[in-house]
Short mmCIF file of C-alpha atoms and ligand atoms in Angstrom, two decimals:
data_model
loop_
_atom_site.label_atom_id
_atom_site.label_comp_id
_atom_site.label_asym_id
_atom_site.label_seq_id
_atom_site.Cartn_x
_atom_site.Cartn_y
_atom_site.Cartn_z
CA MET A 4 -0.02 -0.15 -0.07
CA ASN A 5 1.26 3.48 -0.94
CA ALA A 6 0.56 6.82 0.50
CA GLU A 7 -2.17 7.61 -2.23
CA GLU A 8 -3.92 4.53 -1.41
CA LEU A 9 -3.81 4.91 2.33
CA ARG A 10 -5.05 8.66 2.11
CA LYS A 11 -7.91 7.42 -0.02
CA LYS A 12 -8.92 4.50 2.07
CA TYR A 13 -8.97 6.56 5.21
CA ILE A 14 -10.99 9.34 3.84
CA GLU A 15 -13.28 6.91 2.17
CA PHE A 16 -13.70 4.81 5.42
CA PHE A 17 -14.62 7.85 7.51
CA LYS A 18 -16.87 9.33 4.89
CA GLU A 19 -18.81 6.12 5.10
CA LYS A 20 -19.27 6.96 8.79
CA GLY A 21 -20.75 10.32 8.13
CA HIS A 22 -17.75 12.50 8.11
CA ALA A 23 -16.98 15.52 5.70
CA GLU A 24 -13.56 15.84 4.31
CA ILE A 25 -11.86 19.24 4.91
CA PRO A 26 -8.73 20.49 3.12
CA SER A 27 -5.19 20.40 4.64
CA ALA A 28 -4.55 23.79 6.23
CA SER A 29 -1.24 25.62 5.78
CA LEU A 30 1.97 24.54 7.86
CA ILE A 31 1.78 28.08 9.05
CA PRO A 32 -1.26 28.51 11.64
CA GLU A 33 -3.26 31.35 10.45
CA ASN A 34 -4.52 32.62 13.75
CA ASP A 35 -2.46 31.20 16.39
CA PRO A 36 1.08 32.42 16.76
CA SER A 37 1.62 30.81 20.11
CA VAL A 38 3.06 27.90 18.13
CA LEU A 39 5.22 28.24 14.86
CA PHE A 40 3.80 25.37 12.99
CA THR A 41 0.77 23.21 12.47
CA THR A 42 1.92 20.16 14.48
CA ALA A 43 -1.29 18.06 14.33
CA GLY A 44 -4.59 17.85 12.41
CA MET A 45 -6.29 19.09 15.33
CA HIS A 46 -4.47 22.42 15.41
CA PRO A 47 -6.37 24.22 12.88
CA LEU A 48 -9.72 23.10 14.44
CA VAL A 49 -8.97 24.52 18.08
CA PRO A 50 -11.94 27.19 17.73
CA PHE A 51 -14.36 24.35 16.64
CA LEU A 52 -13.07 21.95 19.49
CA LEU A 53 -13.76 24.86 21.87
CA GLY A 54 -17.38 25.18 20.59
CA GLU A 55 -17.38 27.21 17.54
CA LYS A 56 -19.61 25.64 14.94
CA HIS A 57 -17.88 24.07 11.99
CA PRO A 58 -19.15 24.89 8.49
CA SER A 59 -18.78 21.31 7.35
CA GLY A 60 -20.62 19.75 10.42
CA ASN A 61 -19.36 17.99 13.43
CA ARG A 62 -17.79 14.93 11.97
CA LEU A 63 -14.69 15.74 9.96
CA VAL A 64 -11.87 13.84 8.38
CA ASN A 65 -8.75 14.96 6.53
CA CYS A 66 -4.91 14.58 5.76
CA GLN A 67 -3.03 17.36 7.23
CA ARG A 68 0.69 18.31 6.51
CA CYS A 69 2.44 18.86 9.79
CA ILE A 70 5.83 19.95 11.00
CA ARG A 71 7.13 18.87 14.38
CA THR A 72 10.37 20.29 15.56
CA SER A 73 10.04 18.98 19.18
CA ASP A 74 11.28 15.57 17.99
CA ILE A 75 14.20 16.73 15.96
CA GLU A 76 16.79 14.99 17.91
CA TYR A 77 15.05 11.62 17.24
CA VAL A 78 15.28 12.22 13.54
CA GLY A 79 17.53 9.65 12.00
CA ASP A 80 15.94 6.83 13.92
CA ASP A 81 13.47 4.51 12.37
CA THR A 82 10.21 6.39 12.56
CA HIS A 83 10.51 10.02 13.44
CA LEU A 84 10.16 12.66 10.89
CA THR A 85 10.26 16.59 10.83
CA PHE A 86 7.64 16.86 8.08
CA PHE A 87 4.80 14.25 8.05
CA GLU A 88 1.31 13.83 7.15
CA MET A 89 -1.32 13.09 9.72
CA LEU A 90 -4.71 11.45 8.81
CA GLY A 91 -7.43 12.45 11.32
CA ASN A 92 -11.05 12.20 12.01
CA TRP A 93 -13.01 14.31 14.53
CA SER A 94 -16.22 14.40 16.30
CA LEU A 95 -17.07 17.98 17.66
CA GLY A 96 -19.06 17.60 20.65
CA ASP A 97 -22.57 16.40 21.12
CA PRO A 98 -21.76 12.75 21.89
CA ASP A 99 -25.16 12.21 23.24
CA ALA A 100 -27.14 13.13 20.09
CA PRO A 101 -29.03 10.39 18.58
CA ASP A 102 -27.19 8.17 16.14
CA GLY A 103 -26.98 9.09 12.45
CA VAL A 104 -25.23 11.28 10.12
CA GLY A 105 -23.87 14.50 11.78
CA ALA A 106 -24.29 13.42 15.35
CA GLY A 107 -21.04 13.50 17.49
CA TYR A 108 -19.46 10.36 18.92
CA PHE A 109 -17.16 9.53 21.73
CA ARG A 110 -14.98 6.58 23.13
CA LYS A 111 -17.17 3.52 21.91
CA GLU A 112 -17.28 4.75 18.22
CA ALA A 113 -13.86 6.08 18.11
CA ILE A 114 -12.31 2.88 19.38
CA GLU A 115 -14.49 0.45 17.33
CA TRP A 116 -13.84 2.25 14.10
CA SER A 117 -10.16 2.51 14.69
CA TRP A 118 -10.11 -1.34 15.15
CA GLU A 119 -12.31 -1.91 12.09
CA PHE A 120 -10.02 0.26 9.96
CA LEU A 121 -6.79 -1.24 11.15
CA THR A 122 -7.97 -5.01 11.04
CA ASP A 123 -10.67 -5.42 8.47
CA LYS A 124 -9.37 -6.90 5.12
CA LYS A 125 -11.38 -4.20 3.38
CA TRP A 126 -9.33 -1.51 4.92
CA LEU A 127 -5.87 -2.12 6.21
CA GLY A 128 -6.15 -5.65 7.29
CA LEU A 129 -3.32 -5.62 9.71
CA ASP A 130 -2.53 -8.73 11.77
CA LYS A 131 -4.62 -8.47 14.91
CA ASP A 132 -2.01 -10.31 17.01
CA LYS A 133 0.45 -7.63 16.13
CA ILE A 134 -1.56 -4.67 17.59
CA SER A 135 -1.08 -3.44 21.20
CA VAL A 136 -2.78 -0.55 22.78
CA SER A 137 -2.28 1.93 25.74
CA VAL A 138 -4.78 3.76 28.00
CA PHE A 139 -4.34 6.46 30.50
CA GLN A 140 -3.61 5.25 33.96
CA GLY A 141 -5.27 8.23 35.75
CA ASP A 142 -4.09 10.98 38.18
CA GLU A 143 -5.46 13.98 40.11
CA ASP A 144 -6.67 15.44 36.83
CA ALA A 145 -8.55 12.74 35.46
CA PRO A 146 -9.56 9.20 36.12
CA LYS A 147 -7.97 5.97 35.04
CA ASP A 148 -9.63 5.11 31.62
CA GLU A 149 -11.06 1.64 32.16
CA GLU A 150 -13.81 2.40 29.72
CA SER A 151 -11.38 2.53 26.90
CA ALA A 152 -9.76 -0.82 28.17
CA LYS A 153 -13.16 -2.61 28.23
CA LEU A 154 -13.78 -1.33 24.67
CA TRP A 155 -10.48 -2.68 23.37
CA GLU A 156 -11.10 -6.03 25.26
CA SER A 157 -14.50 -6.28 23.65
CA VAL A 158 -13.24 -5.83 20.12
CA GLY A 159 -10.72 -8.52 20.85
CA ILE A 160 -7.39 -7.36 22.25
CA PRO A 161 -6.30 -9.53 25.12
CA LYS A 162 -5.69 -7.86 28.50
CA ASP A 163 -1.94 -8.39 28.20
CA ARG A 164 -1.73 -6.24 25.28
CA ILE A 165 -3.44 -3.17 26.93
CA PHE A 166 -0.98 -1.07 28.80
CA TYR A 167 -1.68 1.60 31.25
CA TYR A 168 0.52 4.91 31.19
CA GLY A 169 0.65 8.27 32.75
CA LYS A 170 0.45 11.75 31.38
CA GLU A 171 3.80 11.60 29.70
CA ASP A 172 2.55 8.92 27.25
CA ASN A 173 -1.25 8.96 27.31
CA TRP A 174 -2.41 12.56 27.29
CA TRP A 175 -2.46 14.61 24.20
CA GLY A 176 -2.49 18.43 24.21
CA PRO A 177 -2.78 21.15 24.45
CA ALA A 178 -0.99 22.06 21.10
CA GLY A 179 0.12 25.25 22.65
CA LYS A 180 0.34 26.25 26.35
CA THR A 181 -3.19 26.35 26.77
CA GLY A 182 -6.40 24.80 25.16
CA PRO A 183 -8.21 21.46 24.38
CA CYS A 184 -6.62 18.29 25.49
CA GLY A 185 -7.33 14.95 27.13
CA PRO A 186 -6.53 11.38 27.91
CA ASP A 187 -5.74 9.35 24.94
CA THR A 188 -5.46 5.68 23.64
CA GLU A 189 -2.61 4.89 21.38
CA MET A 190 -2.35 2.18 18.91
CA PHE A 191 0.95 0.08 18.31
CA PHE A 192 2.11 -1.97 15.67
CA ASP A 193 4.59 -4.74 16.67
CA THR A 194 7.25 -5.04 14.11
CA GLY A 195 8.78 -8.09 15.97
CA LYS A 196 12.37 -6.35 16.07
CA GLU A 197 14.57 -7.58 18.73
CA CYS A 198 14.58 -5.38 21.74
CA LYS A 199 18.12 -4.29 22.57
CA LEU A 200 17.01 -2.30 25.70
CA ASP A 201 15.11 -4.80 27.69
CA LYS A 202 16.36 -5.30 31.21
CA GLY A 203 14.44 -8.38 31.83
CA SER A 204 10.96 -6.86 32.48
CA GLY A 205 9.94 -7.41 28.84
CA CYS A 206 9.61 -4.97 26.08
CA GLN A 207 6.42 -2.81 26.08
CA PRO A 208 5.03 -0.22 23.72
CA SER A 209 6.57 2.69 25.77
CA CYS A 210 9.96 1.11 25.26
CA PRO A 211 12.10 3.45 22.98
CA CYS A 212 13.82 0.45 21.19
CA GLY A 213 11.71 0.83 18.07
CA ARG A 214 9.94 -2.51 18.19
CA TYR A 215 6.50 -1.04 18.60
CA VAL A 216 5.63 1.83 16.14
CA GLU A 217 2.89 3.97 17.37
CA ILE A 218 0.52 4.52 14.46
CA TRP A 219 -2.77 5.91 15.71
CA ASN A 220 -3.86 7.96 18.64
CA ASP A 221 -7.37 8.64 19.46
CA VAL A 222 -7.80 11.52 22.04
CA PHE A 223 -10.88 12.01 24.19
CA MET A 224 -10.76 15.92 24.21
CA GLU A 225 -12.83 16.81 27.17
CA TYR A 226 -10.57 19.22 29.15
CA ASN A 227 -9.19 22.62 28.55
CA LYS A 228 -5.83 23.49 30.17
CA THR A 229 -6.00 27.14 31.39
CA ALA A 230 -3.16 29.56 31.86
CA ASP A 231 -2.62 28.62 35.52
CA GLY A 232 -2.12 24.92 34.69
CA LYS A 233 -5.62 23.59 35.63
CA TYR A 234 -7.67 21.22 33.66
CA GLU A 235 -11.21 22.13 33.36
CA PRO A 236 -13.91 20.25 31.60
CA LEU A 237 -14.53 21.62 28.10
CA LYS A 238 -17.91 22.78 26.99
CA GLN A 239 -18.35 19.98 24.71
CA LYS A 240 -16.60 16.48 24.53
CA ASN A 241 -14.51 15.91 21.37
CA ILE A 242 -12.79 13.12 19.60
CA ASP A 243 -9.60 14.05 17.91
CA THR A 244 -7.46 11.24 16.22
CA GLY A 245 -4.26 11.35 14.44
CA MET A 246 -2.74 8.40 12.28
CA GLY A 247 0.66 8.99 11.02
CA LEU A 248 0.77 8.33 7.34
CA GLU A 249 4.31 7.43 6.72
CA ARG A 250 4.52 5.05 9.84
CA THR A 251 1.58 3.40 8.99
CA ILE A 252 2.71 2.73 5.35
CA GLN A 253 5.71 1.27 7.04
CA ALA A 254 3.77 -1.07 9.27
CA VAL A 255 1.30 -2.08 6.59
CA ASN A 256 4.30 -3.13 4.21
CA GLY A 257 6.36 -4.68 7.01
CA PHE A 258 9.35 -2.31 6.29
CA GLU A 259 12.05 -1.95 8.82
CA ASN A 260 12.02 1.67 8.97
CA VAL A 261 10.03 4.69 7.56
CA TYR A 262 12.72 5.69 4.75
CA GLU A 263 11.88 2.60 2.92
CA ILE A 264 8.23 3.87 1.88
CA LYS A 265 7.98 5.37 -1.63
CA LEU A 266 7.74 9.04 -0.29
CA LEU A 267 11.33 8.53 1.10
CA ALA A 268 13.05 5.74 -0.48
CA PRO A 269 13.98 7.64 -3.82
CA LEU A 270 15.50 10.35 -1.71
CA MET A 271 17.53 7.91 0.28
CA GLN A 272 18.70 6.24 -2.93
CA LEU A 273 19.89 9.74 -4.35
CA VAL A 274 21.85 10.55 -1.36
CA LYS A 275 23.54 7.03 -1.41
CA ASN A 276 24.48 7.37 -5.03
CA GLU A 277 25.95 10.83 -4.38
CA SER A 278 28.08 9.84 -1.39
CA GLU A 279 31.45 8.64 -1.05
CA GLN A 280 30.90 6.74 1.97
CA HIS A 281 27.20 5.86 3.16
CA ASP A 282 26.25 6.83 6.67
CA GLU A 283 22.58 5.59 7.26
CA ILE A 284 21.81 8.16 9.95
CA LYS A 285 23.16 11.19 8.38
CA ALA A 286 21.82 10.30 5.05
CA ARG A 287 18.35 10.12 6.90
CA ILE A 288 18.73 13.42 8.57
CA ILE A 289 19.71 15.14 5.29
CA VAL A 290 16.74 13.65 3.49
CA ASP A 291 14.29 14.51 6.32
CA HIS A 292 15.61 18.16 6.71
CA ILE A 293 15.66 18.96 2.95
CA LYS A 294 12.28 17.60 2.50
CA ALA A 295 10.84 19.58 5.41
CA ALA A 296 12.69 22.79 4.21
CA VAL A 297 11.40 22.26 0.65
CA ILE A 298 7.84 21.99 1.96
CA LEU A 299 8.03 25.02 4.34
CA ILE A 300 9.45 27.19 1.54
CA GLY A 301 6.70 26.00 -0.68
CA ASP A 302 4.34 27.20 1.96
CA GLY A 303 5.97 30.51 1.91
CA VAL A 304 8.64 30.57 4.51
CA LYS A 305 12.00 32.21 3.83
CA PRO A 306 15.21 31.39 5.65
CA SER A 307 15.95 34.14 8.14
CA ASN A 308 17.05 34.50 11.90
CA LEU A 309 13.57 34.76 13.24
CA GLU A 310 10.87 32.19 14.21
CA HIS A 311 9.48 30.04 10.97
CA GLY A 312 12.41 31.39 8.81
CA TYR A 313 15.15 30.24 11.53
CA VAL A 314 13.65 26.69 11.56
CA VAL A 315 14.35 26.43 7.78
CA ARG A 316 17.66 27.87 7.98
CA ARG A 317 18.51 25.26 10.62
CA LEU A 318 17.22 22.47 8.62
CA ILE A 319 19.21 23.49 5.43
CA ARG A 320 22.39 24.49 7.29
CA ARG A 321 22.51 21.13 9.31
CA ALA A 322 21.76 19.24 6.17
CA TYR A 323 24.48 20.94 4.30
CA ARG A 324 27.03 20.36 7.04
CA LEU A 325 26.22 16.62 6.98
CA THR A 326 26.73 16.52 3.14
CA LYS A 327 30.16 18.00 3.69
CA GLN A 328 30.95 15.26 6.09
CA LEU A 329 29.73 12.66 3.64
CA ASP A 330 31.78 14.28 0.92
CA ILE A 331 28.51 14.99 -1.22
CA TYR A 332 28.51 17.48 -3.91
CA ASN A 333 26.46 20.66 -3.03
CA ASP A 334 24.25 19.96 -6.00
CA THR A 335 22.88 16.99 -4.32
CA LEU A 336 20.72 18.98 -2.14
CA LEU A 337 19.23 20.64 -5.08
CA LEU A 338 18.74 17.44 -6.72
CA LEU A 339 17.03 16.14 -3.58
CA ALA A 340 14.72 19.21 -3.46
CA ARG A 341 13.71 18.57 -7.12
CA LYS A 342 12.92 14.98 -6.32
CA VAL A 343 10.84 16.07 -3.25
CA ILE A 344 8.85 18.32 -5.57
CA GLU A 345 8.40 15.52 -8.10
CA ILE A 346 7.23 12.98 -5.33
CA TYR A 347 4.70 15.46 -4.02
CA SER A 348 3.63 17.12 -7.42
CA ASN A 349 0.23 15.57 -7.19
CA THR A 350 -0.44 16.06 -3.55
CA TYR A 351 0.85 19.58 -3.01
CA LYS A 352 0.57 21.55 -6.26
CA VAL A 353 2.00 24.58 -4.60
CA LEU A 354 5.47 23.00 -4.79
CA VAL A 355 5.23 22.86 -8.49
CA GLU A 356 4.01 26.33 -8.67
CA ASN A 357 6.88 27.48 -6.47
CA GLU A 358 9.61 25.21 -7.83
CA LYS A 359 11.88 27.99 -9.11
CA ASN A 360 11.49 29.91 -6.06
CA ILE A 361 12.07 27.00 -3.83
CA LEU A 362 15.26 25.89 -5.73
CA GLU A 363 16.66 29.54 -5.80
CA THR A 364 15.90 29.93 -2.12
CA LEU A 365 17.68 26.73 -1.16
CA ASP A 366 20.69 27.77 -3.49
CA VAL A 367 21.11 31.10 -1.99
CA GLU A 368 20.93 29.84 1.62
CA ILE A 369 23.59 27.16 0.86
CA ASN A 370 26.08 29.57 -0.65
CA LYS A 371 25.53 32.06 2.12
CA PHE A 372 26.36 29.31 4.63
CA SER A 373 29.33 27.88 2.63
CA LYS A 374 31.04 31.27 3.21
CA THR A 375 30.88 31.19 6.80
CA LEU A 376 31.02 27.52 7.47
CA ASP A 377 34.88 27.25 6.90
CA ARG A 378 35.69 30.21 9.15
CA GLY A 379 33.35 28.93 11.82
CA LEU A 380 34.86 25.55 11.62
CA LYS A 381 38.40 27.11 12.20
CA ILE A 382 37.19 28.88 15.50
CA PHE A 383 35.51 25.44 16.49
CA GLN A 384 38.80 23.54 15.85
CA LYS A 385 40.81 26.25 17.97
CA GLU A 386 38.70 25.97 20.97
CA LEU A 387 38.77 22.29 20.68
CA GLU A 388 42.55 22.25 20.57
CA ALA A 389 42.55 24.81 23.50
CA LYS A 390 40.29 22.86 25.74
CA GLY A 391 41.04 19.31 24.56
CA HIS A 392 37.80 17.25 25.41
CA GLN A 393 37.47 19.12 28.61
CA GLY A 394 34.31 20.85 27.74
CA PHE A 395 33.68 23.12 24.83
CA SER A 396 33.03 26.65 25.85
CA GLY A 397 29.26 27.71 25.86
CA LYS A 398 30.19 31.22 24.88
CA VAL A 399 32.21 30.02 21.95
CA ALA A 400 29.32 27.74 20.99
CA PHE A 401 26.90 30.64 21.30
CA ASP A 402 29.23 32.88 19.23
CA LEU A 403 29.36 30.12 16.44
CA TYR A 404 25.64 30.21 16.34
CA GLN A 405 25.42 33.86 16.55
CA THR A 406 27.98 35.19 14.40
CA TYR A 407 28.67 32.35 11.91
CA GLY A 408 25.22 30.80 11.84
CA PHE A 409 25.87 27.48 13.02
CA PRO A 410 22.56 26.06 14.17
CA LYS A 411 22.81 24.82 17.85
CA GLU A 412 22.14 21.13 17.06
CA MET A 413 24.78 21.20 14.29
CA ILE A 414 27.41 22.25 17.10
CA ALA A 415 25.97 19.46 19.19
CA ASP A 416 26.28 17.10 16.35
CA GLU A 417 29.94 17.96 15.92
CA LEU A 418 30.72 17.87 19.58
CA ARG A 419 28.85 14.57 20.02
CA SER A 420 31.01 12.91 17.51
CA LEU A 421 33.99 13.91 19.53
CA GLY A 422 32.41 12.60 22.88
CA THR A 423 31.67 16.02 24.33
CA SER A 424 28.88 18.42 24.53
CA ILE A 425 28.11 22.28 24.82
CA ASN A 426 28.31 23.59 28.34
CA GLU A 427 24.65 24.38 28.47
CA GLN A 428 24.85 27.08 31.31
CA GLU A 429 27.34 28.97 29.53
CA TRP A 430 25.24 29.01 26.39
CA GLN A 431 22.41 30.12 28.33
CA GLU A 432 24.29 32.99 29.94
CA ALA A 433 25.70 34.11 26.62
CA GLU A 434 22.13 33.97 25.00
CA GLN A 435 20.75 36.01 27.94
CA GLY A 436 23.40 38.54 27.50
CA HIS A 437 22.81 38.64 23.83
CA LYS A 438 18.89 39.00 24.27
CA LYS A 439 19.42 41.92 26.46
CA LEU A 440 21.38 43.60 23.65
CA SER A 441 19.07 42.56 20.85
CA ARG A 442 15.49 42.97 21.33
CA GLN A 443 14.58 40.51 18.90
CA GLY A 444 14.35 37.36 21.03
CA SER A 445 13.60 34.67 18.43
CA ASP A 446 11.90 32.44 20.76
CA LYS A 447 9.64 35.11 22.14
CA LYS A 448 6.08 34.02 21.48
CA PHE A 449 2.68 35.91 21.97
CA ALA A 450 0.03 34.10 23.79
CA GLY A 451 -3.44 34.53 22.78
CA GLY A 452 -4.97 34.08 19.26
CA LEU A 453 -8.38 33.77 18.02
CA ALA A 454 -9.18 31.12 20.64
CA GLU A 455 -10.03 34.20 22.53
CA GLN A 456 -13.57 35.21 21.38
CA SER A 457 -14.44 38.65 23.07
CA GLU A 458 -16.11 41.33 21.00
CA LYS A 459 -13.03 43.41 21.08
CA THR A 460 -10.90 40.70 19.43
CA ILE A 461 -13.48 39.79 16.88
CA ARG A 462 -13.34 43.46 15.88
CA LEU A 463 -9.51 43.42 15.82
CA HIS A 464 -9.88 40.27 13.83
CA THR A 465 -11.94 42.05 11.02
CA ALA A 466 -9.33 44.86 11.10
CA THR A 467 -6.74 42.32 10.15
CA HIS A 468 -8.59 41.64 6.92
CA LEU A 469 -8.92 45.36 6.26
CA LEU A 470 -4.99 45.77 6.91
CA HIS A 471 -4.40 42.90 4.60
CA GLN A 472 -6.40 44.28 1.67
CA ALA A 473 -4.93 47.90 2.42
CA LEU A 474 -1.32 46.35 2.38
CA ARG A 475 -2.13 44.79 -1.00
CA ASN A 476 -3.50 47.99 -2.51
CA VAL A 477 -0.39 49.95 -1.49
CA LEU A 478 2.39 47.48 -1.71
CA GLY A 479 1.14 44.81 -4.31
CA ASP A 480 -0.62 41.66 -4.58
CA HIS A 481 2.49 39.62 -3.40
CA VAL A 482 1.55 40.52 0.10
CA GLU A 483 0.21 37.40 1.76
CA GLN A 484 -0.69 36.70 5.39
CA ARG A 485 1.99 34.77 7.16
CA GLY A 486 0.23 34.77 10.69
CA SER A 487 -1.58 37.31 12.91
CA ASN A 488 -2.01 37.60 16.66
CA ILE A 489 -4.89 39.52 18.24
CA THR A 490 -5.50 40.43 21.89
CA GLU A 491 -7.88 42.79 23.32
CA GLU A 492 -5.29 45.58 23.17
CA ARG A 493 -3.85 45.39 19.60
CA LEU A 494 -3.62 43.26 16.61
CA ARG A 495 -0.28 41.73 14.97
CA PHE A 496 -0.22 40.97 11.30
CA ASP A 497 2.57 39.21 9.72
CA PHE A 498 3.01 39.35 6.20
CA THR A 499 5.49 38.87 2.99
CA HIS A 500 7.11 41.81 1.57
CA PRO A 501 10.87 41.97 0.61
CA GLU A 502 11.83 45.49 1.69
CA LYS A 503 11.20 47.99 4.68
CA ILE A 504 8.17 50.01 4.14
CA SER A 505 8.50 53.75 3.84
CA ASN A 506 6.62 56.05 6.37
CA ASP A 507 4.51 57.45 3.37
CA LYS A 508 3.34 54.01 2.49
CA LEU A 509 2.57 53.06 5.97
CA ARG A 510 0.47 56.29 6.59
CA ARG A 511 -1.32 55.41 3.36
CA VAL A 512 -2.08 51.92 4.68
CA GLU A 513 -3.44 53.48 7.76
CA GLU A 514 -5.66 55.85 6.02
CA ILE A 515 -7.21 53.17 3.90
CA VAL A 516 -7.89 51.02 6.90
CA ASN A 517 -9.34 54.12 8.82
CA GLU A 518 -11.65 55.12 5.80
CA LYS A 519 -12.91 51.54 5.50
CA ILE A 520 -13.83 51.41 9.23
CA LYS A 521 -15.62 54.80 8.86
CA GLU A 522 -17.63 53.52 5.89
CA GLU A 523 -19.08 50.99 8.31
CA ILE A 524 -19.52 48.45 5.52
CA PRO A 525 -22.20 45.80 6.77
CA ILE A 526 -20.54 42.40 7.50
CA ASP A 527 -22.20 39.54 5.70
CA LYS A 528 -21.33 35.76 6.39
CA LYS A 529 -21.73 33.21 3.83
CA VAL A 530 -20.60 29.47 3.97
CA MET A 531 -19.23 28.04 0.72
CA PRO A 532 -16.72 25.66 -0.69
CA ILE A 533 -13.22 27.19 -0.72
CA GLU A 534 -12.90 27.22 -4.47
CA GLU A 535 -15.95 29.11 -4.86
CA ALA A 536 -14.77 31.55 -2.33
CA LYS A 537 -11.59 32.06 -3.97
CA LYS A 538 -13.32 32.75 -7.35
CA LEU A 539 -15.22 35.55 -5.59
CA GLY A 540 -11.82 36.96 -4.48
CA ALA A 541 -11.27 35.51 -0.96
CA ILE A 542 -7.55 35.48 -0.11
CA GLY A 543 -7.56 33.64 3.11
N1 LIG B 9 -3.85 15.49 18.33
C1 LIG B 9 -3.25 14.01 18.42
C2 LIG B 9 -2.04 13.78 17.83
O1 LIG B 9 -1.31 14.54 17.32
C3 LIG B 9 -4.34 13.12 17.52
O2 LIG B 9 -4.54 13.79 16.51
O3 LIG B 9 -1.48 12.60 18.07
#
């Protein structure tokens, strides 16, 4: 089974169960800058999990493109990827409504359907004996999830393949600091690989050895985490599930690792062909990083020293450094990028449309970095020689990052291979000192977002639309929204424009927005398919 078939089957299965298909949102969250990227299918649905009505109903299904940088240190193992696709189905509230199309559902349906999809020959037809599950063991915030365990038993999973874990394993969310979350039940496929970490107590799904691959997660989203860390019951009970597309294809095909699937294997092959000596882990990291960078640039991100742009920069630079270690030609990264675009040409048309820009951006970034890499490496070497392996100065490491653009994990990679590491405390001190000097803390995030629904924030949200149009009128149609953040006091609007804006132009933008506010144009709301809306001129 390949990715296309799995996407199709999943959507078809849940459509049969009364779900409406919704499109994948952008990787850059539109209304929630409290996180940089869309990290899960539920992410663009937060307002609806909190109670807003979704125009497509309360049973939804889709395939969402996601970026997770929190797992970046695991990339290179058999299953973790920075960019991945997540299949998901949702029930938005109303679990007690009578059965039938449109009514919400909760534990029972979620678990029974997961089982049907995984094991029925018509769908994935996985071997029932190779599936284990885990459920929440309970704590002061939520009770032990015995109901899920019973449901799993009733579909046929024996007790000894049902595991109870705590919040660190069986609780999902919120995606940012606050928001919808809840206990979950996770489904694992047993690859049968020998466990090298077992200390006699037996290998379990929670073991990091790689024998058990987590392929699906059903979240019982009935809590809201508040800013003071409390878990309050949500207004409505929701189901949020996420199936990792790549891992599931790996499991269904009985592959050893995720890089064997058709979305990744040709990329691995390309790196192998181009390298003097093969290093499996480094090749995987190169493939993962370039793929994620290409897709992010396709979604409008440019390498920079801030936020989204910095993530892309890190990915490209680390991949570039690894190609140097493997004696691979610089051009390989561009060949890889072309291949990524080819592989995803049917799925993400935006990559084909932006091909020229993606390749140019990558090329410019690589050239820029190649100029500082050698000088930086000399400083690196000098520090190593001065200190031997006694500990690499965190201050020098921070300087390599700050002045020579070495991503932190790249420095960590270099040091790890020499059996040493960054002095974290010194790094932090250097970073604090730098932050005081420069006011652009790249990690600084704004809380809030449209999850907040007061009259004032709704007005400011409308104002971002006016601002967006005014910017397009004054600067040109290349202006595209790249995020926005609204609190009761102010709005923030991020957008694309290649240069600094003159004061005259800013004044003109301000005038247009104020004129439009004064016109008191009536607000009219209509729900329609996205394509139709675009024909009418909708831009977001
Ligand atoms: N939000 C959950 C996850 O990411 C299920 O979709 O695993």
